[in-house]
Amino acid sequence: MIPPPNVTGTLHMGHAFQDTIMDTLIRYHRMQGKNTLWQPGTDHAGIATQMVVERQLNAQGTSRIELGREAFVDKVWQWKEQSGSTITNQLRRMGASPDWSRQRFTMDEGMSAAVMKVFVDLHEEGLIYRGQRLVNWDPSLNTALSDLEVESVEENGFMWHFNYPVADENGAATDVFLTIATTRPETLLGDAAVAVNPEDDRFKHLIGKQILLPICNRLIPIVGDEHADPEKGTGCVKITPAHDFNDYQVGQRHDLPLLNVLNFDATINNNAPEAYQGLSRYQARKAVVTQMEALGLLVEIKPHTLMVPRGDRSGDVIEPMLTNQWYVDAKALAKPAIEAVDKGEVKFVPDNWKNTYYAWMNDIQDWCISRQLWWGHRIPAWYDENDNIYVGIDEADARARNNLSAAIKLRQDNDVLDTWFSSSL
């Protein structure tokens, strides 16, 4: 099977190089009289394809929301039939010799049936689950992204230093402050703690006390955690578990609440003080800085060069977002792959590359496979009115597996599977 390129794309030098090597090997074995198969195909490129068709609709003065899901998917199929053959035509022009009679597309009926079966089987084995975690969220596309779909771009910004007042036994602010530094002042609205290093003599006596969080007037704890480096910055770190991946880990260690203050479009939600609700994240940033200055708690602002995560397709700044998503238990799947190398069943040449392999596999994170799109394999899960989850090949299968009567109303999950879930099969 040819590694399926995106139906929206065109071949690049990497494709030409690998396809030439594959074609050479296929022709060599075919000339030896062996029964060879080189099967061509393309994948449906969920985000890329949906963006192309949405732009066309916008140019026509309409949108996918106005069309509705079913009509939008029909539009995508129409576009695919008209414009989706560029790559296969390029392969033909290169003289590649796959069996064109067996050409497949990841949204074909047979392929889709295989995707549904694998999802259901993995779910039954406990290797697919639904959970709430931080994900890379694109506020423009309104979907989760994988790490590979996020680009870190070096940009010039600022570091804001704020004073947070330590509270007394009655919860009132004292004249003792911890100074924190942040590049995202708007996340103050979701702070759940301030961390200091338990070995830092300057602050360790404050562990267990509380901060009266400015603007929000909430009491948050001072926790001891090695995430706070005495040698970096002020030695004090604001912890926002719902909006930062490192802070999330700190929050898990100290059982901190997950206070999400952003809507999916990166505006401030109703968990923040009323004056900030509905503001964009950048408007909120300015408002927080202005208010902290008015309170006399703004210490300084320093120019700062930082790495900004941006979506590789939208270009928008990515937000760590707390959402419910579907995941594959990658650690469980990695275990036999690690053992295969341990036992010598798989060998690397040169041998030292197994260390890189081990680093990847031992540090692997569960794979978020759900995307908030309409184009793709819709997740075969249904919910009742109490949000209980039922998984099956289709609704009838989900009902049969769970002995649900026709009287129980079910709605299908709106999300689709990550393109790589299907194309990797």
PDB file of C-alpha atoms in Angstrom, residues 160-166 173-174 176-180 188 212-215 217 288-300:
ATOM      1  CA  TRP A 160       4.723  41.014  32.933  1.00  0.00           C
ATOM      2  CA  HIS A 161       5.715  40.915  36.625  1.00  0.00           C
ATOM      3  CA  PHE A 162       2.859  41.086  39.122  1.00  0.00           C
ATOM      4  CA  ASN A 163       2.706  41.109  42.902  1.00  0.00           C
ATOM      5  CA  TYR A 164       0.288  38.630  44.474  1.00  0.00           C
ATOM      6  CA  PRO A 165      -0.570  39.426  48.121  1.00  0.00           C
ATOM      7  CA  VAL A 166      -0.219  36.682  50.727  1.00  0.00           C
ATOM      8  CA  ALA A 173      -4.483  40.640  51.943  1.00  0.00           C
ATOM      9  CA  THR A 174      -1.289  41.398  53.848  1.00  0.00           C
ATOM     10  CA  VAL A 176       3.661  40.437  52.008  1.00  0.00           C
ATOM     11  CA  PHE A 177       3.790  39.678  48.291  1.00  0.00           C
ATOM     12  CA  LEU A 178       4.981  36.945  45.951  1.00  0.00           C
ATOM     13  CA  THR A 179       6.111  38.289  42.590  1.00  0.00           C
ATOM     14  CA  ILE A 180       5.200  36.173  39.585  1.00  0.00           C
ATOM     15  CA  LEU A 188      -4.502  35.153  35.891  1.00  0.00           C
ATOM     16  CA  LEU A 212      -5.659  36.490  47.697  1.00  0.00           C
ATOM     17  CA  LEU A 213      -5.783  36.415  43.893  1.00  0.00           C
ATOM     18  CA  PRO A 214      -6.036  39.979  42.582  1.00  0.00           C
ATOM     19  CA  ILE A 215      -9.043  40.975  40.460  1.00  0.00           C
ATOM     20  CA  ASN A 217     -10.584  37.975  44.963  1.00  0.00           C
ATOM     21  CA  VAL A 288      -5.836  42.626  33.368  1.00  0.00           C
ATOM     22  CA  VAL A 289      -2.625  44.622  33.004  1.00  0.00           C
ATOM     23  CA  THR A 290      -4.529  47.914  33.327  1.00  0.00           C
ATOM     24  CA  GLN A 291      -6.342  46.721  36.445  1.00  0.00           C
ATOM     25  CA  MET A 292      -3.180  45.336  38.060  1.00  0.00           C
ATOM     26  CA  GLU A 293      -1.475  48.672  37.460  1.00  0.00           C
ATOM     27  CA  ALA A 294      -4.432  50.494  39.012  1.00  0.00           C
ATOM     28  CA  LEU A 295      -4.170  48.210  42.059  1.00  0.00           C
ATOM     29  CA  GLY A 296      -0.477  49.002  42.374  1.00  0.00           C
ATOM     30  CA  LEU A 297       0.423  45.356  41.730  1.00  0.00           C
ATOM     31  CA  LEU A 298       2.193  45.746  38.377  1.00  0.00           C
ATOM     32  CA  VAL A 299       5.929  45.562  39.119  1.00  0.00           C
ATOM     33  CA  GLU A 300       7.445  45.851  35.651  1.00  0.00           C
TER      34      GLU A 300
END
